[in-house]
Short mmCIF file of C-alpha atoms in Angstrom, two decimals:
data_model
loop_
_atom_site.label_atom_id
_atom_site.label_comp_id
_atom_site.label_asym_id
_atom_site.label_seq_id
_atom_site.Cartn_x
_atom_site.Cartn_y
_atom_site.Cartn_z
CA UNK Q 1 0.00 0.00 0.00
CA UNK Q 2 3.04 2.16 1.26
CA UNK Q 3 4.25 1.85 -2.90
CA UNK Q 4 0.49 2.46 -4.14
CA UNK Q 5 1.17 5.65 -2.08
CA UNK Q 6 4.13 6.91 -3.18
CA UNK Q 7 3.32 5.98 -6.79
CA UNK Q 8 0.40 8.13 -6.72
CA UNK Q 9 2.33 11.22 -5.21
CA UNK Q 10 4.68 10.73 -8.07
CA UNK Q 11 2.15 10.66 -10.52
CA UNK Q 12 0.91 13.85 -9.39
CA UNK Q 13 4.22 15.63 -9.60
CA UNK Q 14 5.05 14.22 -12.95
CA UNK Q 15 2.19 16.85 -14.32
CA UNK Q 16 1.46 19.76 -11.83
CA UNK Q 17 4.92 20.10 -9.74
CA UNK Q 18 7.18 21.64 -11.70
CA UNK Q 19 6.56 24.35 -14.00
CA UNK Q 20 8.86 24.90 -17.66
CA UNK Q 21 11.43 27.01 -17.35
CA UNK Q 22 9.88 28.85 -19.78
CA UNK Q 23 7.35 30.07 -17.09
CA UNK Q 24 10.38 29.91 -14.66
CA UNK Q 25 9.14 27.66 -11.94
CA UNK Q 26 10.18 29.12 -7.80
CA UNK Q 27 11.58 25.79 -7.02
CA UNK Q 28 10.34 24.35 -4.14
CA UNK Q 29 11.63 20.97 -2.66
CA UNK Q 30 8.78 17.72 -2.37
CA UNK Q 31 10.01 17.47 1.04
CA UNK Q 32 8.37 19.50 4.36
CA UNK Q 33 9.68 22.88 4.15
CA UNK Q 34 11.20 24.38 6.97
CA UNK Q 35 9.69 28.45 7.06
CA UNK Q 36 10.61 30.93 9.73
CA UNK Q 37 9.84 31.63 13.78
CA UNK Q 38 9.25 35.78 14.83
CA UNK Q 39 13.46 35.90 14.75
CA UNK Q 40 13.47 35.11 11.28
CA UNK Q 41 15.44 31.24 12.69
CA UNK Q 42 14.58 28.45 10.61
CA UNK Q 43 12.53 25.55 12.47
CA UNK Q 44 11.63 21.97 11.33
CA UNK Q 45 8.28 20.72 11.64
CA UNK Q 46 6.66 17.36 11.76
CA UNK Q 47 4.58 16.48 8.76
CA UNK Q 48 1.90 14.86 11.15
CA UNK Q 49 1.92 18.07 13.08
CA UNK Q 50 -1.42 19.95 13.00
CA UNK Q 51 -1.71 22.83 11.00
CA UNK Q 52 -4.75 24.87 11.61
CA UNK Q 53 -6.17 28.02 10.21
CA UNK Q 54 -7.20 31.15 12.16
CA UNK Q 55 -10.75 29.07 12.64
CA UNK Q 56 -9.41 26.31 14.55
CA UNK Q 57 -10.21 23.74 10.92
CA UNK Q 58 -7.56 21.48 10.49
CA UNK Q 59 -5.42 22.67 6.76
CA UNK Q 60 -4.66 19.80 4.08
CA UNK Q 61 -2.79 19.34 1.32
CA UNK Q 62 -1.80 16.64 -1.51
CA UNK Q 63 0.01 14.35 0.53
CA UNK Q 64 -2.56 14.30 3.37
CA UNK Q 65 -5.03 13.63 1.29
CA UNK Q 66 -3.09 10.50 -0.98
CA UNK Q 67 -2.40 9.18 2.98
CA UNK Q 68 -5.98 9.04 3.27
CA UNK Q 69 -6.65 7.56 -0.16
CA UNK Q 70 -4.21 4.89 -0.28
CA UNK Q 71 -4.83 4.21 3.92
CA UNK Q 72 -1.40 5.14 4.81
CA UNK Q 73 0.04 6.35 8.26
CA UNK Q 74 1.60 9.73 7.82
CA UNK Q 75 5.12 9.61 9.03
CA UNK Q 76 6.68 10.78 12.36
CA UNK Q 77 10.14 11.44 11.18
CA UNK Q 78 10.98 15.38 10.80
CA UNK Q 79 12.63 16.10 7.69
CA UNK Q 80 15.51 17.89 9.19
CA UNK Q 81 18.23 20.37 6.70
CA UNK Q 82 21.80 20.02 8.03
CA UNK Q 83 24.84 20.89 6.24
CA UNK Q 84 24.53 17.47 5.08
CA UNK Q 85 23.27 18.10 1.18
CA UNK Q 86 19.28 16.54 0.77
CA UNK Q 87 18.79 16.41 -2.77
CA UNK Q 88 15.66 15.75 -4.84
CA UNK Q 89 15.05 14.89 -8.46
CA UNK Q 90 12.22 14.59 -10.39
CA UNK Q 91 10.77 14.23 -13.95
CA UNK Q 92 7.48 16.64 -14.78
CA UNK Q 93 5.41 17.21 -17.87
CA UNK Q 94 5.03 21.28 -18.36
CA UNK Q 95 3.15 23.12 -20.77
CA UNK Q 96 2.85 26.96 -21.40
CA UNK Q 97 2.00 29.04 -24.78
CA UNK Q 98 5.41 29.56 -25.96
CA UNK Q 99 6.39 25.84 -25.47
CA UNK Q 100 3.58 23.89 -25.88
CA UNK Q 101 4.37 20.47 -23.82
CA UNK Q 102 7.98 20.11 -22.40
CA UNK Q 103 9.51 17.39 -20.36
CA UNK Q 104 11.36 18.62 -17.75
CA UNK Q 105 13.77 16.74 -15.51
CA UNK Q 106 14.44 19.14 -12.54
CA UNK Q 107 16.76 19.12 -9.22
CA UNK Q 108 16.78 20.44 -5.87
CA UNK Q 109 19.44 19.99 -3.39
CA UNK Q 110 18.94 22.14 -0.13
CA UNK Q 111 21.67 22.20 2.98
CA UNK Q 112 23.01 24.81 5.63
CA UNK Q 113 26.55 26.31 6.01
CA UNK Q 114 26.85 26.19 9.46
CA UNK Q 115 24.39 25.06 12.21
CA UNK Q 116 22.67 28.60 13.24
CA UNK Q 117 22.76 29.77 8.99
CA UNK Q 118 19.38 29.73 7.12
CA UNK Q 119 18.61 27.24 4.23
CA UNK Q 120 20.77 26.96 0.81
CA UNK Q 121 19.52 25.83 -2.18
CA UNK Q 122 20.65 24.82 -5.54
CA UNK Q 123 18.33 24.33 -7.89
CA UNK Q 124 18.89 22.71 -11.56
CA UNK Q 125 16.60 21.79 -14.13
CA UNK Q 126 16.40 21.02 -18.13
CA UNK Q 127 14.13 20.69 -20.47
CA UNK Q 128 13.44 19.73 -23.93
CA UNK Q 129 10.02 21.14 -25.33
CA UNK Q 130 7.61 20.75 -28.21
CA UNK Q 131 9.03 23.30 -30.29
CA UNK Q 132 11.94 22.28 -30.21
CA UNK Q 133 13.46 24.71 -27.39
CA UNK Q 134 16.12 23.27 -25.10
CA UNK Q 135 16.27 25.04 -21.19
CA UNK Q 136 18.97 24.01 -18.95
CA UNK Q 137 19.10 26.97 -15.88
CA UNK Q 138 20.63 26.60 -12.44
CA UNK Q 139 19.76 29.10 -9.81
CA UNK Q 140 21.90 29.14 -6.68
CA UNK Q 141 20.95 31.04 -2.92
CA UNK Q 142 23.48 29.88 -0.72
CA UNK Q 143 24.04 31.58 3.03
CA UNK Q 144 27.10 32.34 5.33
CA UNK Q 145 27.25 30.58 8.62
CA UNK Q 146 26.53 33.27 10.10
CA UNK Q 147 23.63 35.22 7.63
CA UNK Q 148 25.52 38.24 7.08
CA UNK Q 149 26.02 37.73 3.33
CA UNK Q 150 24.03 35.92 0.77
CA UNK Q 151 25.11 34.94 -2.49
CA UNK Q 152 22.31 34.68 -5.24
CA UNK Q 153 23.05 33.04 -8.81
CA UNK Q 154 21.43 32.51 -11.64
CA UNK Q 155 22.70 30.52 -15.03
CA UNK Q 156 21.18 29.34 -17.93
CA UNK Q 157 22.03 28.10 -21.40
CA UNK Q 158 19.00 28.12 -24.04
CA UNK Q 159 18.91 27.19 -27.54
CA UNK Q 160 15.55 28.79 -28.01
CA UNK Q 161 13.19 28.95 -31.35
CA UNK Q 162 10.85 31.99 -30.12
CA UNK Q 163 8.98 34.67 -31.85
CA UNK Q 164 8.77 38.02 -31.74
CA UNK Q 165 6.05 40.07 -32.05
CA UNK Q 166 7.67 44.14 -32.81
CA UNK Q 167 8.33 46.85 -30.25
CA UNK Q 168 6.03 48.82 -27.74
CA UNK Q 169 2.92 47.55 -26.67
CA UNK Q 170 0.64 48.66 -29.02
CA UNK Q 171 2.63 46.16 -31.43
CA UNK Q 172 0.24 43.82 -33.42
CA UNK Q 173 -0.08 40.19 -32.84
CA UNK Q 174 0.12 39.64 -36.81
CA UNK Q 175 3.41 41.21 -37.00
CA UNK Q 176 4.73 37.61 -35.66
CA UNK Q 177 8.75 37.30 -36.55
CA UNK Q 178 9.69 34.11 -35.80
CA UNK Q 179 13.54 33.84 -34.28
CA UNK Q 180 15.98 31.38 -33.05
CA UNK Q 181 18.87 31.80 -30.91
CA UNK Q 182 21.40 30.63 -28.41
CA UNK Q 183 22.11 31.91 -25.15
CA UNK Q 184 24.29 31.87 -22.25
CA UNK Q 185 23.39 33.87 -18.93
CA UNK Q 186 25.49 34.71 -15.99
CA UNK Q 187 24.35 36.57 -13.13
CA UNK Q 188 25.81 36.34 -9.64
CA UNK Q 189 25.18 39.19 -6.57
CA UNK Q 190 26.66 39.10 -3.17
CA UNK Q 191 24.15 41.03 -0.55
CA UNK Q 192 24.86 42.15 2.68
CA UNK Q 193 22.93 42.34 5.58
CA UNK Q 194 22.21 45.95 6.82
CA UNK Q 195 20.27 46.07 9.24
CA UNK Q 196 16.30 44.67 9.88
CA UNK Q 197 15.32 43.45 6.56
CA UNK Q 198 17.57 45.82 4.62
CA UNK Q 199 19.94 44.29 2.39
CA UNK Q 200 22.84 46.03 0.32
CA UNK Q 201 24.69 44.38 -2.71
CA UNK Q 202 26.63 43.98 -5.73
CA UNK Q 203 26.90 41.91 -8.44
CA UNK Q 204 28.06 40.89 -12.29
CA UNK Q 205 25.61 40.35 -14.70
CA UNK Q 206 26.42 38.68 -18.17
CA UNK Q 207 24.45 38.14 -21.36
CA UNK Q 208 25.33 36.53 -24.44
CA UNK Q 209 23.14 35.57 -27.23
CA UNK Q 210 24.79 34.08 -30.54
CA UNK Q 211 23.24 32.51 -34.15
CA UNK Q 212 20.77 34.99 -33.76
CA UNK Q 213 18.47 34.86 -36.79
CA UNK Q 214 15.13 35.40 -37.91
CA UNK Q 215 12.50 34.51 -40.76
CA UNK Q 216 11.18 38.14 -41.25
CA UNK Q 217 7.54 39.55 -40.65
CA UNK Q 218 4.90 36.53 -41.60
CA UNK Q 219 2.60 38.93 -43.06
CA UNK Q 220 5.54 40.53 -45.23
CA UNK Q 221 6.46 43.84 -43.41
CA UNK Q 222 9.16 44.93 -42.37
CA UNK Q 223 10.27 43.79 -39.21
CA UNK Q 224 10.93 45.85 -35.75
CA UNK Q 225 13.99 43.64 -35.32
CA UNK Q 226 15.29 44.58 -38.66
CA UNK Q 227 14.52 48.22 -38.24
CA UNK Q 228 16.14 48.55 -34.61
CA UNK Q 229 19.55 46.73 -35.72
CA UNK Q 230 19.99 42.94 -36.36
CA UNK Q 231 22.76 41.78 -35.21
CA UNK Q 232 23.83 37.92 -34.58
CA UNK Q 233 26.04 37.85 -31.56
CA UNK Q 234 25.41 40.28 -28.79
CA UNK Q 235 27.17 40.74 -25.41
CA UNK Q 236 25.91 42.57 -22.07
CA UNK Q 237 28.50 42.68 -19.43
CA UNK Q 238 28.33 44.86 -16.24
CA UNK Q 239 28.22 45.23 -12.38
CA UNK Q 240 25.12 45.65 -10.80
CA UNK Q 241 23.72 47.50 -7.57
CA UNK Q 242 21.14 45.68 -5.61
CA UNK Q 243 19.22 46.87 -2.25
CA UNK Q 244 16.68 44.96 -1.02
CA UNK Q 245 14.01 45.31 1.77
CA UNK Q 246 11.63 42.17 2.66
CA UNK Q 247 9.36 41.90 5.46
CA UNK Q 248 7.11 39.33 4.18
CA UNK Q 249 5.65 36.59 6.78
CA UNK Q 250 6.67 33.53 4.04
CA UNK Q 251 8.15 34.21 0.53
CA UNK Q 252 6.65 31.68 -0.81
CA UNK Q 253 3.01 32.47 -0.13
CA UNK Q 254 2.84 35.92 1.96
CA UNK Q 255 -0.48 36.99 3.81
CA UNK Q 256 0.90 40.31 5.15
CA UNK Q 257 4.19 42.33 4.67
CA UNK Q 258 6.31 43.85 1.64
CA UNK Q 259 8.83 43.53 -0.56
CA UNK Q 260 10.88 46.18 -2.55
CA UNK Q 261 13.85 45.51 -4.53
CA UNK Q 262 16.33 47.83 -6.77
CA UNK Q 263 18.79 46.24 -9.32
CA UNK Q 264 20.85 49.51 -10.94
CA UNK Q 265 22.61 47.60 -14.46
CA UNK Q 266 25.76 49.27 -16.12
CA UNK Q 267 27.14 47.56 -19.05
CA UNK Q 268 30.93 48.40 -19.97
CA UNK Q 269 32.59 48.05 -23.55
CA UNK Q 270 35.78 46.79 -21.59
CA UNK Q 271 33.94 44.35 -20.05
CA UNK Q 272 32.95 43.10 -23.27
CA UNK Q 273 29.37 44.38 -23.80
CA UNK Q 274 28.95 45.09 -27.39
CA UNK Q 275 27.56 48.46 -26.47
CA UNK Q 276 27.73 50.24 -23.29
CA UNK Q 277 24.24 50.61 -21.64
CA UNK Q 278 22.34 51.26 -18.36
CA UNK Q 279 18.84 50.33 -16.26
CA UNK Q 280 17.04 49.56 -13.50
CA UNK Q 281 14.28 47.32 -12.18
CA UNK Q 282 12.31 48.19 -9.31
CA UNK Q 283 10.47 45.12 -7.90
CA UNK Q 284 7.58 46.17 -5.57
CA UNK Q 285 4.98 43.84 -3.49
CA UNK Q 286 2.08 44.19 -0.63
CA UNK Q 287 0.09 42.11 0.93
CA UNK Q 288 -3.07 42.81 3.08
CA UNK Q 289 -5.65 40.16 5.01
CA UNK Q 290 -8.80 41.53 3.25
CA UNK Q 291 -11.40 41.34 4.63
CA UNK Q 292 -8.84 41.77 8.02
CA UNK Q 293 -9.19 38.72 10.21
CA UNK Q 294 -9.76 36.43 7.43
CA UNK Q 295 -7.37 34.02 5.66
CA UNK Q 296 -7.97 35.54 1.83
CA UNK Q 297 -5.37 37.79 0.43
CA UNK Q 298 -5.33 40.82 -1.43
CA UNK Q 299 -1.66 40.95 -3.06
CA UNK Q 300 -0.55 43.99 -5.46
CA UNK Q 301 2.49 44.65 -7.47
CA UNK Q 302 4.54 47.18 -9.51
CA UNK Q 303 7.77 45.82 -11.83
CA UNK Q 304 9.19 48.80 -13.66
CA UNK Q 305 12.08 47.95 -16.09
CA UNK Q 306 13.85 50.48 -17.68
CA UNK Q 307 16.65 51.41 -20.21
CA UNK Q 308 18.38 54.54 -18.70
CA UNK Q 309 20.60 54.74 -21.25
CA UNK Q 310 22.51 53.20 -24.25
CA UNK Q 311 21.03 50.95 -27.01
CA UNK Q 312 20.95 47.65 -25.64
CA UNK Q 313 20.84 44.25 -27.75
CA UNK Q 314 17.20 43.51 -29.47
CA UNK Q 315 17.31 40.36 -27.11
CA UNK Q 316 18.37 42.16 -24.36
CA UNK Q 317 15.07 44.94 -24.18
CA UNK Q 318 12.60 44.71 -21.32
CA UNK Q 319 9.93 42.12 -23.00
CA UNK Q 320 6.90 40.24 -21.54
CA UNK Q 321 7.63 37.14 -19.20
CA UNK Q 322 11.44 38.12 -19.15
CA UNK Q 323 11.68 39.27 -15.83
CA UNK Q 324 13.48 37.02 -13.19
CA UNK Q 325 10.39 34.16 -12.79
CA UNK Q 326 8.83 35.11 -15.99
CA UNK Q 327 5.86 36.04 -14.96
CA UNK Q 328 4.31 39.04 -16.07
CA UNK Q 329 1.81 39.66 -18.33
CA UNK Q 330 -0.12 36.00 -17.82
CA UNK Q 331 -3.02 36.09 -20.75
CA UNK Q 332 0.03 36.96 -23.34
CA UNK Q 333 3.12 34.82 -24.78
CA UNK Q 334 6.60 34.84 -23.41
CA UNK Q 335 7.73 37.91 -24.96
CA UNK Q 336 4.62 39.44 -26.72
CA UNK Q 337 5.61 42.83 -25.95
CA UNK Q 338 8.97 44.25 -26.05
CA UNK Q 339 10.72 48.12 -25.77
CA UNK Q 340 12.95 50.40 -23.76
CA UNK Q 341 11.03 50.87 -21.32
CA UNK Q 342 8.09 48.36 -19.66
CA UNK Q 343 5.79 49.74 -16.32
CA UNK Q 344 4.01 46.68 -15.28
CA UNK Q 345 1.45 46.64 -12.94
CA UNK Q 346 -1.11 43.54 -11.35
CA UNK Q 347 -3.32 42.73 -8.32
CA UNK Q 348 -4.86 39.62 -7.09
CA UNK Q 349 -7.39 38.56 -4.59
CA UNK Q 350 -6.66 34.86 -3.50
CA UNK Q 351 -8.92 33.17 -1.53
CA UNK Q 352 -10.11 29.55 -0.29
CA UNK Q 353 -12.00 27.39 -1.72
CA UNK Q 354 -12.37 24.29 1.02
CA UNK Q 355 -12.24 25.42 4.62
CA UNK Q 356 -9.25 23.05 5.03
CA UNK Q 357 -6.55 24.95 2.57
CA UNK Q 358 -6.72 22.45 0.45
CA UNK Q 359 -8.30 23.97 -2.64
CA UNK Q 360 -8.10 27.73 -3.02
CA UNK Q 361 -8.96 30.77 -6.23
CA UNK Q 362 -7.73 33.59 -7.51
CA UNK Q 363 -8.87 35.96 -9.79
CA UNK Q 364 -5.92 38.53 -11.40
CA UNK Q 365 -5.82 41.54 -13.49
CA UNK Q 366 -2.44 43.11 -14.70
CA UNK Q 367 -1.75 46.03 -17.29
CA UNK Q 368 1.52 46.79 -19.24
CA UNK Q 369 2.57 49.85 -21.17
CA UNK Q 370 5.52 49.58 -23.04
CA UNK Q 371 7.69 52.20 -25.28
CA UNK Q 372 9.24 50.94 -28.78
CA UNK Q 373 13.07 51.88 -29.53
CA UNK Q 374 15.09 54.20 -26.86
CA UNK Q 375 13.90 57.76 -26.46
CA UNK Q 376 10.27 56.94 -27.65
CA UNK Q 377 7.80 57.54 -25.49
CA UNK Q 378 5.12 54.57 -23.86
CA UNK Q 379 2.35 53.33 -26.02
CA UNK Q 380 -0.91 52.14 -25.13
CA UNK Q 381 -1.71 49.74 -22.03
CA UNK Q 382 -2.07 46.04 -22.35
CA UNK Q 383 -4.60 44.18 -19.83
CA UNK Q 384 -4.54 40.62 -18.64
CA UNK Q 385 -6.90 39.13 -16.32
CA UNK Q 386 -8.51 35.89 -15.65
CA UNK Q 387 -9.32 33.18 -12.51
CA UNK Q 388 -6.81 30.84 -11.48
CA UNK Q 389 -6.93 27.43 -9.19
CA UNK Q 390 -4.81 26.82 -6.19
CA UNK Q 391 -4.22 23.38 -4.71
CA UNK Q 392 -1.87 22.84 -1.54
CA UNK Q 393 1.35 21.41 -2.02
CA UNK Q 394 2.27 21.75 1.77
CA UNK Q 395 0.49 23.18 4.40
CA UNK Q 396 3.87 24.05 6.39
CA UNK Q 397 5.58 25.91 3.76
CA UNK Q 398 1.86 27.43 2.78
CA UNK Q 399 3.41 26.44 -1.20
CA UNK Q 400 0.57 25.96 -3.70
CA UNK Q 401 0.38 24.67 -7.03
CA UNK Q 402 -0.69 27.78 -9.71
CA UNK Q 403 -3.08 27.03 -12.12
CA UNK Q 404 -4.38 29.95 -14.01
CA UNK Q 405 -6.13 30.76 -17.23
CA UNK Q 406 -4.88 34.27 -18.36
CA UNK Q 407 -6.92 36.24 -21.28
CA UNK Q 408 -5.35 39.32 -23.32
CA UNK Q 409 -6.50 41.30 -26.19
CA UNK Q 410 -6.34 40.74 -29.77
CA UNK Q 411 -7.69 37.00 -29.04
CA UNK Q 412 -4.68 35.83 -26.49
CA UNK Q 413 -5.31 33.42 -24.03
CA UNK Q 414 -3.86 30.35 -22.56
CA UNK Q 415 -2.85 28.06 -19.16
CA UNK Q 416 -0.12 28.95 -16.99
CA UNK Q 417 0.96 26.13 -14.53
CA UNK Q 418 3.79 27.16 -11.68
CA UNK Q 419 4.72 25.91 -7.91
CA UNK Q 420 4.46 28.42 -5.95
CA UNK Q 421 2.68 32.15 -5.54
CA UNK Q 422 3.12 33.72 -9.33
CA UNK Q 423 4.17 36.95 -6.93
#
């Protein structure tokens, strides 16, 4: 019965637990998730530990209710993170509009540096997709023993088939301009802890895309790419700035708190960049219990990306879904809209479903406004919106699994599948 059991689980997370990369899943490992006590300390809880919600109902989620299914005792064991590496691998089916179906093959191997430090992860994951894309990023958080410093990482490798759809968002859908590329990514930042939950960082940030080449407009005009510059090997290199403040109750699924964080981007020729460039991302989140007392959560956010100066690479131009998790703009395709500069803005009410946290909603609405080339002013703003499912993953760690059906204009629409809170 034991193997019925954990058959079944695996079952389940070969099609909902890991999202493609192309919708950037916030990797989350299968295992009990240690979050953090009023000091901000890590603790370890027992699976069979009761979880309850502010009205005293026992919460639930997929394992709990497979246990029940399948007539299995849940376990007594703590799943405990020393600096003894845990690692976890597991094969998924993913599907989103600029993919179609991918099978992904992801990694997670979480540890500590030092008995008192906070929980490191490296996370690793590849994936070969119906069109013919191929994904292989790792993304690195690792802690000192002592939490002063944290070093964040992110690499990737794509060869990616992707279209493009023109510049600024008042682009048209039927200017499609099909492209294919490689592409290597570097990016590694080294914060500091201030004070609170201030942060202060740098980092180096590295781009390269090479074989860049496209088909041309479908519908015979003349492409944006072609009129901004094509070029078929570009390189971004620079040191960043980062601060960060973060005084969400869980990152993975806040109720209450904020987040705001500042990434300041200058590109150097000497460095290698192929042209010298500047910008900066401002990443801002809120949370509020609404109605106050109650479990459902009103969540807003701004993500403003912006080309201060310089003429960046085509590829390298704020765009739809390219932000860190690529998610913005759910109802559109990875990259629909592209420019100099992108203000993004969504909210979303999330609420339950079941009294036991097992099955939750959301309903979402988010508008973009994009400009076309440098200097060129923003164009007309883009709406998404649509409901969404939640369904618990693990009531310690609060992580859901995302299921949402986004709508845009001009006829776009499609599923969007991720682990975790989309922000």
């Amino acid at each position: 019965m034991k193997l019925l059991f954990k058959s079944g689980l695996l079952i389940f997370g070969l099609f909902f637990t890991v999202a493609v990369f192309a919708q950037e899943n916030k990797p989350v490992p299968l295992k009990t998730i240690p979050v953090k006590n009023k000091k901000g300390d890590s603790i370890v809880f027992k699976k069979d530990s009761i979880v309850r919600n502010q009205k005293g109902v026992k919460q639930k989620d997929i394992s709990d209710v497979l246990e029940e299914f399948f007539n299995v005792q849940p376990g007594t064991n703590p799943d405990t993170v020393t600096t003894k590496p845990s690692l976890t691998i597991i094969p998924a089916l993913g599907y989103t509009l600029v993919t179609r179906l991918a099978f992904v093959l992801s990694g997670n191997m979480v540890f500590r540096t030092g008995p008192q430090s906070r929980i490191s992860t490296i996370i690793a994951s590849s994936a070969i997709t119906e069109n013919k894309q191929f994904t292989f990023p790792i993304q690195t958080n690792i802690w000192s023993k002592n939490n002063t410093y944290n070093f964040v990482g992110d690499y990737r490798y794509y060869k990616y088939p992707q279209s493009t759809f023109g510049l600024g968002s008042s682009s048209n859908i039927k200017d499609e301009d099909p492209m294919d590329y490689s592409y290597f990514e570097f990016y590694e930042t080294v914060l500091r802890h201030i004070s609170g939950n201030f942060y202060l960082g740098l980092g180096y940030i590295f781009d390269n895309h090479w074989d860049v080449s496209d088909k041309g407009n479908l519908d015979g005009t003349v492409s944006d790419y072609s009129l901004y510059g094509k070029a078929a090997h570009t390189i971004s290199s620079g040191f960043t700035f980062n601060a960060l403040l973060d005084s969400r109750d869980n990152a993975i699924n806040p109720s209450k708190g904020g987040y705001v964080s500042m990434q300041y981007r200058d590109n150097y020729s000497f460095l290698g960049s192929t042209t010298s460039w500047r910008s900066l991302i401002v990443d801002a989140r809120k949370y509020f219990n609404f109605p106050e007392g109650s479990d459902n959560v009103l969540a807003l956010w701004s993500y403003d990306w912006l080309i201060l100066s310089g003429r960046p690479g085509y590829l390298d131009l704020p765009s739809t879904q390219w932000d860190t998790f690529s998610v913005t703009g759910r109802g559109y395709i990875q990259g629909r809209f592209r420019g100099a500069q992108m203000i993004y803005g969504e909210g979303e009410y999330r609420y339950k479903i079941t009294a036991n946290g097992l099955l939750g909603g959301v309903v979402f609405l988010n508008a973009e406004t994009l400009s076309a080339a440098p200097g060129t002013k923003l164009q007309g703003i883009q709406p998404g919106y649509g409901p969404g499912l939640r369904i618990k993953l693990n009531t310690i760690s609060k992580t859901n699994i995302s299921i949402d059906y986004g709508l845009g204009r001009e006829g776009s629409r499609g599923l969007f599948i991720d682990v975790g809170e989309i922000f």
